[in-house]
Each structure stands twice: as structure tokens, then as C-alpha cells.
């Protein structure tokens, strides 16, 4: 995180594509995923992406006790996204807030199209995402980790879900915005998609992009998916010593 | 065209083969391609391609034998946790017939029972029964949870694995198809059996497991492994696949073994003593 702060003053005035850590415009931050890290969860994953550290845990399919939520023909996928109080520089007040409620909802919606929920009627699959350290793009990190945790739990899925943000910072369209790029940049465009089919399950935009820039950002995020998906694959395969 | 090898580990969304193959369990068809829906091992039989899951939850099926713990007593039935997304119930009439008796005198909350799934209805209510010669309440012993898909692996071909554990540790071992294993014997032997069962679960996807388990048992029990029957070992590699692949086979295999091995003393249903040791290990 420190490196990014020091490098930030590089981008004053000049129209170079200099990014923190000498990243290229289409380069992802360092990514590390590990599957099966929690003993008591049915499936779990730990993900590090740049300065982000995210844990995802999946429980279920299990019995759903809230009768009114029960679906007679399929399972419900419940997500909870939570940021630890120590995950950001200024202590975050613990508990759900407007932002984390929103992210919980959209995570669930981003994952639902990939899961064969109809195989477990009248039950629930619970996904918990815990952000231990945040440095921009935690919702994407959370979705990517949750997808690995779902696979680890043995839940049948159409495909993995990969999430990745693109955006505009210092006048350039770039992939995988860091915290500084997100806060001081012009636009942020998180996208979640299924890598095999290319189906988009989540797209949000914050800020302003022209039509061309939007298309470019989309292409960047879609091209970046394969690298993340590769990491997801190795994470799961490593778990079984392969 | 086929894109994977037999026994390869695949993840959801991996493309396995073109449409000239048939899509088996753990796979689905999309755009004329067969894809995996699970994390598991590929199993190719003739033209049928399936994926054997490495992790799963137990889905109750009529006729299965399961181990369940009583969670609640209602007016005319017991509710049981059967390690599944769907909880089961045992009607009082199944135990008492037409007689009226107090339910908690027979089975109390926390008791562990060996039951048969009598019926699963369309709202996923799981009706359990105790009709069967070895079904009933467990007294003492410990419970171990494993992934239900690995039950055939724990039992082994014709019970080879489970019988080895029983013989070596001199414990009674009963495996429910819901992945709950009950072990009773000397406390130190129970620990050995627990350790071995957990290792089998961890390494269920590897080959030559029976041999390693034999060595492990010998090591834990402090005697030299007997070098017998080397020819039998080769055949045992990957027995998980032949047993797992057809649903009906799977039941027959495991049920058979379970039934043969169960001791008679479990038949007493009316016993109302509390098992004091049973919960000890479950809490860990």
C-alpha cells in the first residue's frame, strides 16, 4: 500500500501511462488464491489481490429455517459481505452499513446464475465474505473468492465466476484499479462474468466514461478474466495435491 | 473429441468432451459440449463421461441406511439431524405401533440412531424408520463425519478397507450412507480408527490407498506390517469409481457391507440408558 502512495505523485501533469508499481494499463495486481483454508466451513477460499485480503466461506446446502425465504423449486443463495474494522486506514465502524448491504446483494446476484440451485430445493447456500484488508476492488475480490469457495464446497455450477474492475485513471483506461486510482480516477467499472461463456453477471459503473472508453474498459476487464480464472483453477487443484 | 483424461481433476465449467460422448453425473451439456459442474475426478466409461465429486452433501434417498442424532421431540415423532440439507423425522408409530408411550423415555434429544430412509416426499420431508434387524440406538462409541461420496471408498471393494480397520483396531464400525461413521471399541483404538478414517477421507482420490492404510494401521498399533496378498492390492486401485458410477450399484455395495457387520446388540430399541460417550467427540 505504501508504494502506491509514494508513486502517486508521478502522475502530476504528464500524460504518461505510469501506474503505481510500474503496472501496465492492462496488468492485474499480484493475485494469490488458496482454497480450503477454513476447517469448519463446507468450502472456503483466501484471496490476496494487491493489498486486498479476503476470506470467503460457504456453508451448505443446508436446511433453511426462515420459511418465508424458502423456494419450493430451488435453493436460495444468501451472501454476506463484511469489512473488518481494521481493514481500512481509518477504523471502520463494525456491522452492516449501506455499502456492505448493497455489496452482499449484488454478490449473491453475481453468483446465482452460475449455480445449479434447482438441485437443492428448499435449502440454502450461505456465502460469507470477510474483507481483512482493503485496497480497492474488494467486491471483485470477494466474488472471485466466493466462486472458488463454492466450487470447494462441492456445489454444482455452470462455470466459475470471475470478477475484475476496469476504469479510467489519469485519463487512461486501465484494468484492476487500486484504491488510489479508484478514489482519484474518473471512473470505476466492476464486471463479473463467467469465463467460459463470457456471460456477464454483474456490471456497475461509477463516474464518467465516453462510449469508446466504456467499450475499451469492458474489453480490458473481459480480457483480464482468463488470468484470474487460471489462478482459481490452480487454487482448487492445489488443494488436492496436483 | 475428448479434452480430458480419465481420473483428471476438473473444476466447474471445464469442457470435457464433444457431443459424441454421453453426459453422466456431475456434468451438463451446453452448446454441444459436455462440461463439468463439479470439482472432481473424471470417469470415462465407454462413451459415458461423468465427474466423481470430491466434496458433497448427503441427499436422502429411499432405502438408504443413515446415522442420525435426535434434535427434537414432538407430540408424535422425533426430529433427527441426518447430516444433510433436509432433516428427518421418525414417527412414534414406527417404534411403538399402536401403543401410546412417552417419547422421551425411549429416545431423548442427543441420542444417536441407526435408521433407514423410508420415504422422501416431494416437499423433501424425510421419513425414517427403525424396521430392520440391526437398526436402533447406539450406546457409547464415537461419531466421525466424512464426505458422503467417500463412503464407498471407506468401505472398499467388498468391504476390504472397513474390515481391515475393524480387524486391526478390534472396534465395531458402522458406516451410514450419509457419511456418519460410528466406532466403538477400546478408547485408544477408537482414536486410531478415527485418525485412519480421517486420513482415508483426505486421500480418497489417490490410488493405492488400501496399502498405505494397512501400513498406517501397523504403525499406529506398533507392529510390523504383514506382507501378505500383494496381488490383491493392484485390483483395489481406484475402487471409488466402479462403485460410485452407477447409483444402484453404490447402494448395494455399501449396504451389503453394513448389514453383514452390524452386531446384534444394537437391535434393542427399547433401551433408555443415555449414551455418555457419544457426544464427546462430536463437539470437536
Coordinates of C-alpha atoms in Angstrom, one line a residue:
Chain A
X1 CA 0.0 0.0 0.0
X2 CA 2.9 2.3 0.8
X3 CA 4.4 2.0 -2.6
X4 CA 1.2 3.2 -4.2
X5 CA 1.1 6.3 -2.1
X6 CA 4.6 7.3 -2.9
X7 CA 4.3 6.6 -6.6
X8 CA 1.1 8.7 -6.8
X9 CA 3.0 12.0 -7.3
X10 CA 4.4 10.6 -10.5
X11 CA 1.2 11.3 -12.3
X12 CA 1.1 15.0 -12.0
X13 CA 0.5 16.7 -15.3
X14 CA 2.4 14.5 -17.6
X15 CA 0.4 12.2 -19.9
X16 CA 2.4 9.1 -19.3
X17 CA 0.7 5.8 -18.5
X18 CA 2.7 5.5 -15.3
X19 CA 0.8 3.5 -12.7
X20 CA 1.9 2.6 -9.3
X21 CA 4.2 -0.3 -9.1
X22 CA 5.1 0.2 -12.8
X23 CA 2.0 -1.7 -13.8
X24 CA 1.0 -1.7 -17.4
X25 CA -2.5 -0.4 -18.2
X26 CA -3.8 -4.0 -18.7
X27 CA -1.9 -5.6 -15.9
X28 CA -3.5 -7.1 -12.8
X29 CA -2.2 -6.7 -9.3
X30 CA -0.4 -9.7 -7.8
X31 CA -3.0 -12.4 -7.3
X32 CA -2.9 -15.3 -4.9
X33 CA -5.8 -17.7 -4.2
X34 CA -5.9 -20.6 -1.8
X35 CA -8.8 -23.0 -1.4
X36 CA -10.0 -24.9 1.6
X37 CA -8.5 -22.7 4.3
X38 CA -11.2 -23.0 6.9
X39 CA -11.8 -26.2 8.7
X40 CA -15.4 -25.9 9.7
X41 CA -16.8 -24.4 6.5
X42 CA -18.0 -26.7 3.7
X43 CA -15.9 -24.7 1.3
X44 CA -13.6 -21.8 1.7
X45 CA -11.0 -19.6 -0.1
X46 CA -8.5 -17.0 0.8
X47 CA -7.6 -14.4 -1.8
X48 CA -4.9 -11.7 -2.0
X49 CA -5.1 -9.2 -4.8
X50 CA -2.6 -6.4 -4.4
X51 CA -3.4 -5.0 -0.9
X52 CA -6.7 -6.8 -0.6
X53 CA -7.0 -9.8 1.7
X54 CA -10.3 -11.5 1.5
X55 CA -11.7 -14.7 3.1
X56 CA -14.8 -16.4 1.7
X57 CA -16.7 -19.3 3.4
X58 CA -19.5 -21.3 2.0
X59 CA -21.9 -23.3 4.2
X60 CA -24.4 -25.6 2.6
X61 CA -26.6 -26.6 1.0
X62 CA -28.2 -26.7 4.4
X63 CA -31.6 -26.6 6.0
X64 CA -33.3 -23.2 5.7
X65 CA -35.2 -22.3 8.8
X66 CA -36.6 -19.0 7.6
X67 CA -39.7 -20.4 6.0
X68 CA -40.7 -17.3 4.1
X69 CA -37.4 -17.3 2.2
X70 CA -37.8 -21.0 1.2
X71 CA -38.1 -21.7 -2.6
X72 CA -40.1 -24.8 -3.4
X73 CA -38.1 -25.5 -6.6
X74 CA -34.6 -24.3 -5.8
X75 CA -32.1 -23.3 -3.1
X76 CA -31.6 -19.7 -2.1
X77 CA -28.1 -18.3 -2.2
X78 CA -27.5 -15.9 0.6
X79 CA -24.4 -13.7 0.7
X80 CA -23.0 -11.6 3.4
X81 CA -20.2 -9.2 2.7
X82 CA -18.4 -7.7 5.7
X83 CA -15.4 -5.5 6.2
X84 CA -13.4 -6.0 9.3
X85 CA -13.0 -2.8 11.4
X86 CA -9.2 -3.0 10.8
X87 CA -9.4 -3.5 7.1
X88 CA -9.1 0.2 6.2
X89 CA -6.8 3.0 7.4
X90 CA -9.5 4.7 9.5
X91 CA -11.2 2.2 11.7
X92 CA -14.5 1.2 10.1
X93 CA -17.5 1.0 12.4
X94 CA -18.3 -2.6 12.7
X95 CA -21.6 -4.0 11.5
X96 CA -23.6 -3.8 8.3
X97 CA -23.9 -0.4 6.6
X98 CA -25.5 0.8 3.4
X99 CA -22.5 -0.1 1.3
X100 CA -22.0 -3.6 2.6
X101 CA -25.7 -4.4 2.3
X102 CA -25.5 -3.4 -1.3
X103 CA -22.4 -5.5 -2.0
X104 CA -24.0 -8.5 -0.3
X105 CA -27.0 -8.3 -2.5
X106 CA -25.0 -7.9 -5.7
X107 CA -22.6 -10.7 -4.8
X108 CA -25.5 -13.0 -4.4
X109 CA -26.9 -11.9 -7.8
X110 CA -23.5 -12.2 -9.5
X111 CA -23.1 -15.8 -8.3
X112 CA -26.6 -17.1 -8.7
X113 CA -26.6 -17.5 -12.5
X114 CA -23.6 -19.8 -12.2
X115 CA -25.0 -22.2 -9.5
X116 CA -27.4 -25.1 -10.2
X117 CA -29.7 -24.1 -7.4
X118 CA -32.5 -26.3 -8.6
X119 CA -30.6 -29.3 -7.4
X120 CA -31.3 -28.5 -3.8
X121 CA -34.9 -27.3 -3.4
X122 CA -36.0 -25.9 -0.1
X123 CA -32.5 -25.4 1.2
X124 CA -30.0 -22.6 1.4
X125 CA -26.4 -22.0 0.5
X126 CA -24.7 -19.4 2.6
X127 CA -21.7 -17.4 1.5
X128 CA -19.8 -15.2 3.9
X129 CA -17.2 -12.8 2.6
X130 CA -14.9 -11.2 5.1
X131 CA -12.6 -8.4 4.0
X132 CA -9.5 -8.4 6.2
X133 CA -7.6 -5.7 4.3
X134 CA -9.0 -3.5 1.7
X135 CA -7.2 -1.7 -1.1
X136 CA -9.7 -1.0 -3.9
X137 CA -11.8 -3.6 -5.7
X138 CA -12.9 -5.7 -2.7
X139 CA -16.3 -6.5 -4.3
X140 CA -14.5 -8.1 -7.2
X141 CA -12.0 -9.9 -5.0
X142 CA -15.0 -11.1 -2.9
X143 CA -16.9 -12.5 -5.8
X144 CA -13.8 -14.2 -7.2
X145 CA -13.0 -15.8 -3.8
X146 CA -16.6 -16.8 -3.2
X147 CA -16.7 -18.6 -6.5
X148 CA -13.7 -20.7 -5.5
X149 CA -15.2 -21.4 -2.1
X150 CA -18.5 -22.6 -3.8
X151 CA -16.5 -25.0 -6.0
X152 CA -14.6 -26.2 -3.0
X153 CA -17.9 -26.9 -1.2
X154 CA -18.8 -29.3 -4.0
X155 CA -21.7 -27.2 -5.2
X156 CA -22.6 -27.8 -8.8
X157 CA -22.0 -24.8 -11.0
X158 CA -22.3 -24.0 -14.7
X159 CA -19.0 -22.2 -14.6
X160 CA -16.7 -20.3 -12.2
X161 CA -17.4 -16.6 -11.7
X162 CA -14.6 -14.2 -12.2
X163 CA -14.8 -10.5 -11.2
X164 CA -12.5 -7.8 -12.2
X165 CA -12.7 -4.0 -12.4
X166 CA -11.6 -1.7 -15.2
X167 CA -11.8 2.1 -15.1
X168 CA -10.3 5.4 -16.0
X169 CA -7.5 6.9 -14.0
X170 CA -5.3 9.9 -15.1
X171 CA -7.0 10.0 -18.4
X172 CA -6.2 6.4 -19.3
X173 CA -8.4 3.4 -19.4
X174 CA -6.8 0.8 -17.1
X175 CA -7.5 -2.6 -15.7
X176 CA -7.9 -3.5 -12.0
X177 CA -8.0 -0.2 -10.2
X178 CA -6.2 0.2 -7.0
X179 CA -7.6 2.3 -4.1
X180 CA -5.9 5.5 -5.2
X181 CA -6.8 5.0 -8.8
X182 CA -10.4 4.4 -7.8
X183 CA -10.7 7.4 -5.5
X184 CA -8.8 9.9 -7.7
X185 CA -9.7 8.4 -11.0
X186 CA -12.5 9.3 -13.3
X187 CA -14.4 6.1 -13.5
X188 CA -14.7 2.6 -12.0
X189 CA -16.4 -0.3 -13.8
X190 CA -16.5 -3.6 -11.9
X191 CA -17.6 -6.6 -14.0
X192 CA -18.3 -10.2 -13.0
X193 CA -18.6 -12.8 -15.7
X194 CA -18.4 -16.5 -16.4
X195 CA -15.1 -17.1 -18.2
X196 CA -16.2 -20.0 -20.5
X197 CA -19.3 -18.4 -21.9
X198 CA -18.5 -14.8 -21.4
X199 CA -21.9 -14.2 -19.8
X200 CA -21.8 -11.1 -17.6
X201 CA -23.4 -11.5 -14.2
X202 CA -22.6 -8.1 -12.7
X203 CA -21.8 -4.7 -14.2
X204 CA -21.7 -1.5 -12.3
X205 CA -20.3 1.9 -13.2
X206 CA -19.3 4.8 -11.1
X207 CA -18.0 8.0 -12.8
X208 CA -18.0 9.1 -16.4
X209 CA -16.8 7.3 -19.5
X210 CA -17.4 8.1 -23.1
X211 CA -18.9 5.3 -25.2
X212 CA -15.4 4.4 -26.6
X213 CA -13.8 4.4 -23.2
X214 CA -16.6 2.2 -21.9
X215 CA -16.1 -0.3 -24.7
X216 CA -12.4 -0.3 -24.1
X217 CA -12.8 -0.8 -20.4
X218 CA -15.2 -3.7 -21.0
X219 CA -12.7 -5.3 -23.3
X220 CA -9.9 -4.9 -20.8
X221 CA -12.0 -6.5 -18.0
X222 CA -13.1 -9.3 -20.2
X223 CA -9.6 -10.0 -21.4
X224 CA -8.3 -9.9 -17.8
X225 CA -10.7 -12.7 -16.7
X226 CA -8.6 -15.6 -18.1
X227 CA -5.7 -14.8 -15.9
X228 CA -7.9 -14.7 -12.8
X229 CA -9.7 -17.9 -13.8
X230 CA -6.3 -19.7 -14.3
X231 CA -5.5 -18.8 -10.6
X232 CA -8.8 -20.1 -9.5
X233 CA -8.2 -23.4 -11.2
X234 CA -4.7 -23.8 -9.7
X235 CA -6.0 -22.9 -6.3
X236 CA -8.6 -25.7 -6.4
X237 CA -6.2 -28.3 -8.0
X238 CA -3.5 -27.5 -5.4
X239 CA -5.9 -28.4 -2.7
X240 CA -5.9 -31.9 -3.9
X241 CA -2.2 -32.1 -4.3
X242 CA -2.0 -32.0 -8.0
Chain B
X1 CA -13.2 -35.2 -29.3
X2 CA -12.3 -35.5 -25.6
X3 CA -10.3 -32.9 -23.8
X4 CA -9.5 -34.6 -20.5
X5 CA -8.0 -37.8 -19.3
X6 CA -9.6 -40.4 -17.0
X7 CA -9.1 -39.6 -13.3
X8 CA -8.0 -36.0 -14.1
X9 CA -9.2 -33.3 -11.6
X10 CA -11.6 -30.9 -13.2
X11 CA -13.4 -27.8 -11.9
X12 CA -16.8 -26.4 -12.7
X13 CA -17.0 -25.1 -16.3
X14 CA -14.2 -27.2 -17.7
X15 CA -15.0 -28.5 -21.1
X16 CA -14.7 -32.3 -21.0
X17 CA -15.8 -33.6 -24.4
X18 CA -17.8 -33.1 -27.6
X19 CA -21.3 -34.4 -28.0
X20 CA -20.3 -37.8 -29.3
X21 CA -19.9 -38.7 -25.6
X22 CA -22.9 -39.1 -23.2
X23 CA -23.2 -36.7 -20.3
X24 CA -23.2 -38.6 -16.9
X25 CA -23.3 -37.5 -13.3
X26 CA -21.7 -34.2 -12.4
X27 CA -21.7 -33.0 -16.0
X28 CA -24.1 -31.0 -18.2
X29 CA -24.4 -30.2 -21.9
X30 CA -24.1 -26.8 -23.3
X31 CA -23.6 -25.8 -27.0
X32 CA -22.9 -29.4 -27.9
X33 CA -20.1 -29.6 -25.4
X34 CA -20.1 -31.6 -22.2
X35 CA -18.9 -29.6 -19.3
X36 CA -18.1 -30.4 -15.7
X37 CA -20.4 -28.9 -13.0
X38 CA -18.2 -30.0 -10.0
X39 CA -14.8 -30.2 -8.6
X40 CA -13.9 -33.9 -9.0
X41 CA -12.3 -36.7 -10.9
X42 CA -13.2 -37.5 -14.5
X43 CA -14.6 -41.0 -15.0
X44 CA -14.9 -42.3 -18.6
X45 CA -16.8 -45.5 -19.2
X46 CA -17.2 -46.4 -22.9
X47 CA -18.9 -43.3 -24.2
X48 CA -20.2 -42.0 -21.0
X49 CA -18.3 -39.3 -19.2
X50 CA -19.0 -38.3 -15.6
X51 CA -17.4 -36.4 -12.7
X52 CA -17.0 -38.0 -9.3
X53 CA -17.3 -35.2 -6.7
X54 CA -14.6 -34.8 -4.1
X55 CA -16.9 -33.0 -1.8
X56 CA -20.7 -33.2 -1.4
X57 CA -23.7 -33.2 0.9
X58 CA -25.9 -36.2 1.5
X59 CA -29.2 -36.1 -0.4
X60 CA -31.6 -38.6 1.2
X61 CA -32.8 -41.4 -0.9
X62 CA -35.4 -44.1 -0.1
X63 CA -33.8 -47.3 1.1
X64 CA -30.5 -45.7 2.4
X65 CA -29.3 -46.5 5.8
X66 CA -28.2 -43.5 7.8
X67 CA -26.9 -42.5 11.2
X68 CA -28.9 -39.6 12.8
X69 CA -29.0 -37.6 16.0
X70 CA -32.2 -36.7 17.7
X71 CA -32.6 -32.9 17.8
X72 CA -36.2 -32.5 19.0
X73 CA -39.1 -34.5 20.4
X74 CA -42.6 -33.6 19.1
X75 CA -46.0 -34.9 20.1
X76 CA -45.8 -38.0 18.0
X77 CA -42.4 -38.0 16.4
X78 CA -38.7 -37.4 16.8
X79 CA -36.8 -34.9 14.6
X80 CA -33.4 -36.0 13.6
X81 CA -30.3 -34.4 12.1
X82 CA -29.0 -36.7 9.4
X83 CA -26.1 -34.6 8.2
X84 CA -28.0 -33.4 5.2
X85 CA -29.8 -30.2 3.9
X86 CA -33.0 -32.0 4.9
X87 CA -33.7 -33.1 8.4
X88 CA -35.5 -36.4 9.0
X89 CA -38.4 -37.4 11.3
X90 CA -39.1 -40.7 13.0
X91 CA -42.8 -41.3 13.7
X92 CA -43.7 -42.7 17.1
X93 CA -46.0 -45.2 15.5
X94 CA -42.9 -46.8 13.8
X95 CA -41.4 -47.6 17.2
X96 CA -44.5 -48.3 19.4
X97 CA -47.0 -49.5 16.9
X98 CA -50.5 -48.6 18.2
X99 CA -49.4 -48.3 21.8
X100 CA -49.1 -44.8 23.5
X101 CA -45.9 -44.2 25.3
X102 CA -43.9 -41.2 26.4
X103 CA -41.4 -40.5 23.6
X104 CA -38.6 -39.1 25.7
X105 CA -38.5 -42.3 27.7
X106 CA -37.4 -44.2 24.6
X107 CA -35.2 -41.8 22.8
X108 CA -34.0 -38.5 24.2
X109 CA -32.5 -35.4 22.5
X110 CA -28.9 -36.2 21.7
X111 CA -29.4 -39.9 21.2
X112 CA -27.8 -41.4 18.1
X113 CA -29.8 -43.8 16.0
X114 CA -29.1 -46.1 13.1
X115 CA -32.1 -45.8 10.7
X116 CA -33.4 -46.5 7.3
X117 CA -34.9 -43.8 5.0
X118 CA -38.4 -45.0 4.5
X119 CA -39.6 -42.2 2.2
X120 CA -38.6 -38.8 0.8
X121 CA -41.7 -36.9 -0.3
X122 CA -41.9 -34.0 -2.8
X123 CA -41.5 -31.4 -0.1
X124 CA -38.3 -33.1 1.0
X125 CA -39.7 -34.4 4.2
X126 CA -37.5 -37.4 5.1
X127 CA -39.4 -40.2 6.8
X128 CA -37.2 -42.5 8.8
X129 CA -37.8 -46.0 10.2
X130 CA -36.3 -48.4 12.6
X131 CA -37.7 -51.5 10.9
X132 CA -34.8 -53.7 10.1
X133 CA -32.8 -56.3 12.0
X134 CA -29.9 -54.1 13.0
X135 CA -31.4 -50.7 13.3
X136 CA -31.7 -49.0 16.6
X137 CA -29.9 -46.8 19.2
X138 CA -26.1 -46.7 19.7
X139 CA -24.7 -46.8 23.1
X140 CA -21.2 -45.4 23.6
X141 CA -18.7 -45.1 20.8
X142 CA -17.7 -42.1 18.8
X143 CA -19.0 -40.4 15.7
X144 CA -16.9 -39.3 12.7
X145 CA -18.2 -37.3 9.8
X146 CA -16.9 -37.9 6.3
X147 CA -18.0 -36.7 2.9
X148 CA -20.9 -38.9 1.8
X149 CA -19.3 -39.5 -1.7
X150 CA -16.3 -41.1 0.0
X151 CA -18.3 -43.7 1.8
X152 CA -17.7 -46.4 -0.9
X153 CA -14.0 -45.6 -0.6
X154 CA -14.0 -46.1 3.1
X155 CA -15.8 -49.4 2.7
X156 CA -13.6 -50.6 -0.1
X157 CA -14.1 -53.4 -2.5
X158 CA -16.3 -56.0 -0.8
X159 CA -15.6 -54.2 2.5
X160 CA -11.8 -54.7 2.3
X161 CA -10.9 -51.3 3.8
X162 CA -13.5 -51.3 6.5
X163 CA -12.9 -54.9 7.5
X164 CA -9.2 -54.2 7.8
X165 CA -9.9 -51.3 10.2
X166 CA -12.2 -53.5 12.2
X167 CA -9.8 -56.4 12.4
X168 CA -6.8 -54.3 13.3
X169 CA -8.4 -52.0 15.9
X170 CA -10.9 -54.6 17.1
X171 CA -13.6 -51.9 17.0
X172 CA -17.2 -52.1 15.9
X173 CA -17.6 -49.8 12.9
X174 CA -20.8 -48.8 11.2
X175 CA -21.0 -46.5 8.2
X176 CA -24.2 -44.6 7.4
X177 CA -24.7 -43.6 3.8
X178 CA -25.0 -40.0 4.9
X179 CA -21.2 -40.0 5.8
X180 CA -21.6 -40.5 9.5
X181 CA -19.4 -43.3 10.9
X182 CA -19.9 -44.8 14.3
X183 CA -16.9 -46.5 16.0
X184 CA -16.9 -48.4 19.3
X185 CA -14.1 -50.2 21.0
X186 CA -11.2 -49.5 23.3
X187 CA -10.9 -45.7 23.7
X188 CA -7.3 -45.8 22.4
X189 CA -8.4 -47.9 19.5
X190 CA -11.3 -45.6 18.7
X191 CA -8.7 -42.8 18.4
X192 CA -6.7 -44.9 15.9
X193 CA -9.8 -45.7 13.9
X194 CA -10.8 -42.1 13.9
X195 CA -7.4 -41.0 12.7
X196 CA -7.3 -43.6 9.9
X197 CA -10.8 -42.8 8.8
X198 CA -10.0 -39.1 8.5
X199 CA -6.9 -39.9 6.5
X200 CA -8.9 -42.1 4.2
X201 CA -11.3 -39.2 3.6
X202 CA -8.4 -36.8 2.9
X203 CA -6.8 -39.1 0.4
X204 CA -9.8 -40.7 -1.1
X205 CA -8.9 -39.5 -4.5
X206 CA -5.4 -41.1 -4.6
X207 CA -4.6 -44.6 -5.7
X208 CA -3.1 -47.4 -3.7
X209 CA -4.8 -46.2 -0.6
X210 CA -5.6 -49.6 0.9
X211 CA -1.9 -50.4 1.1
X212 CA -1.0 -47.1 2.8
X213 CA -3.8 -47.6 5.3
X214 CA -2.5 -51.0 6.1
X215 CA 1.0 -49.6 6.8
X216 CA -0.5 -46.8 8.8
X217 CA -2.6 -49.1 11.0
X218 CA 0.5 -51.2 11.6
X219 CA 2.5 -48.1 12.6
X220 CA -0.2 -46.8 14.9
X221 CA -0.7 -50.1 16.5
X222 CA 3.1 -50.7 16.9
X223 CA 3.7 -53.8 14.9
X224 CA 5.2 -54.6 11.6
X225 CA 3.0 -54.6 8.5
X226 CA 2.3 -58.1 7.3
X227 CA 3.5 -58.6 3.7
X228 CA 0.6 -60.7 2.5
X229 CA -1.5 -60.8 -0.6
X230 CA 0.3 -58.5 -2.9
X231 CA -1.7 -59.5 -5.9
X232 CA -4.9 -58.3 -4.3
X233 CA -3.6 -54.7 -4.0
X234 CA -3.4 -54.0 -7.6
X235 CA -7.0 -54.6 -8.2
X236 CA -8.0 -52.2 -5.5
X237 CA -6.7 -49.1 -7.1
X238 CA -9.4 -46.5 -7.5
X239 CA -12.3 -48.6 -6.4
X240 CA -14.2 -45.4 -5.8
X241 CA -15.0 -45.2 -9.4
X242 CA -16.6 -48.5 -10.2
X243 CA -18.7 -48.3 -7.0
X244 CA -19.7 -44.7 -7.5
X245 CA -20.6 -44.6 -11.1
X246 CA -24.0 -46.3 -11.1
X247 CA -26.3 -45.1 -8.5
X248 CA -27.8 -48.5 -7.8
X249 CA -24.5 -50.3 -7.5
X250 CA -23.4 -47.9 -4.9
X251 CA -26.3 -48.7 -2.6
X252 CA -25.9 -52.4 -3.0
X253 CA -22.2 -52.3 -2.3
X254 CA -22.3 -50.3 0.9
X255 CA -25.5 -51.7 2.2
X256 CA -24.3 -55.2 1.9
X257 CA -21.2 -54.5 4.0
X258 CA -23.1 -52.6 6.6
X259 CA -25.6 -55.3 7.1
X260 CA -23.1 -58.1 7.5
X261 CA -21.0 -56.4 10.0
X262 CA -23.5 -55.0 12.5
X263 CA -23.6 -56.6 15.8
X264 CA -26.8 -58.0 17.3
X265 CA -26.8 -56.0 20.5
X266 CA -27.9 -52.9 18.6
X267 CA -31.2 -54.4 18.0
X268 CA -32.6 -53.4 21.3
X269 CA -34.7 -50.4 20.6
X270 CA -36.4 -50.0 23.9
X271 CA -33.2 -49.3 25.8
X272 CA -33.4 -45.9 27.6
X273 CA -30.0 -45.5 29.0
X274 CA -28.2 -42.4 28.0
X275 CA -25.1 -42.9 25.9
X276 CA -22.5 -40.9 27.9
X277 CA -19.6 -41.1 25.5
X278 CA -21.3 -40.5 22.2
X279 CA -21.3 -36.7 22.3
X280 CA -17.7 -36.4 23.5
X281 CA -16.2 -36.4 20.0
X282 CA -18.9 -34.8 18.1
X283 CA -18.3 -31.4 19.7
X284 CA -14.7 -31.1 18.4

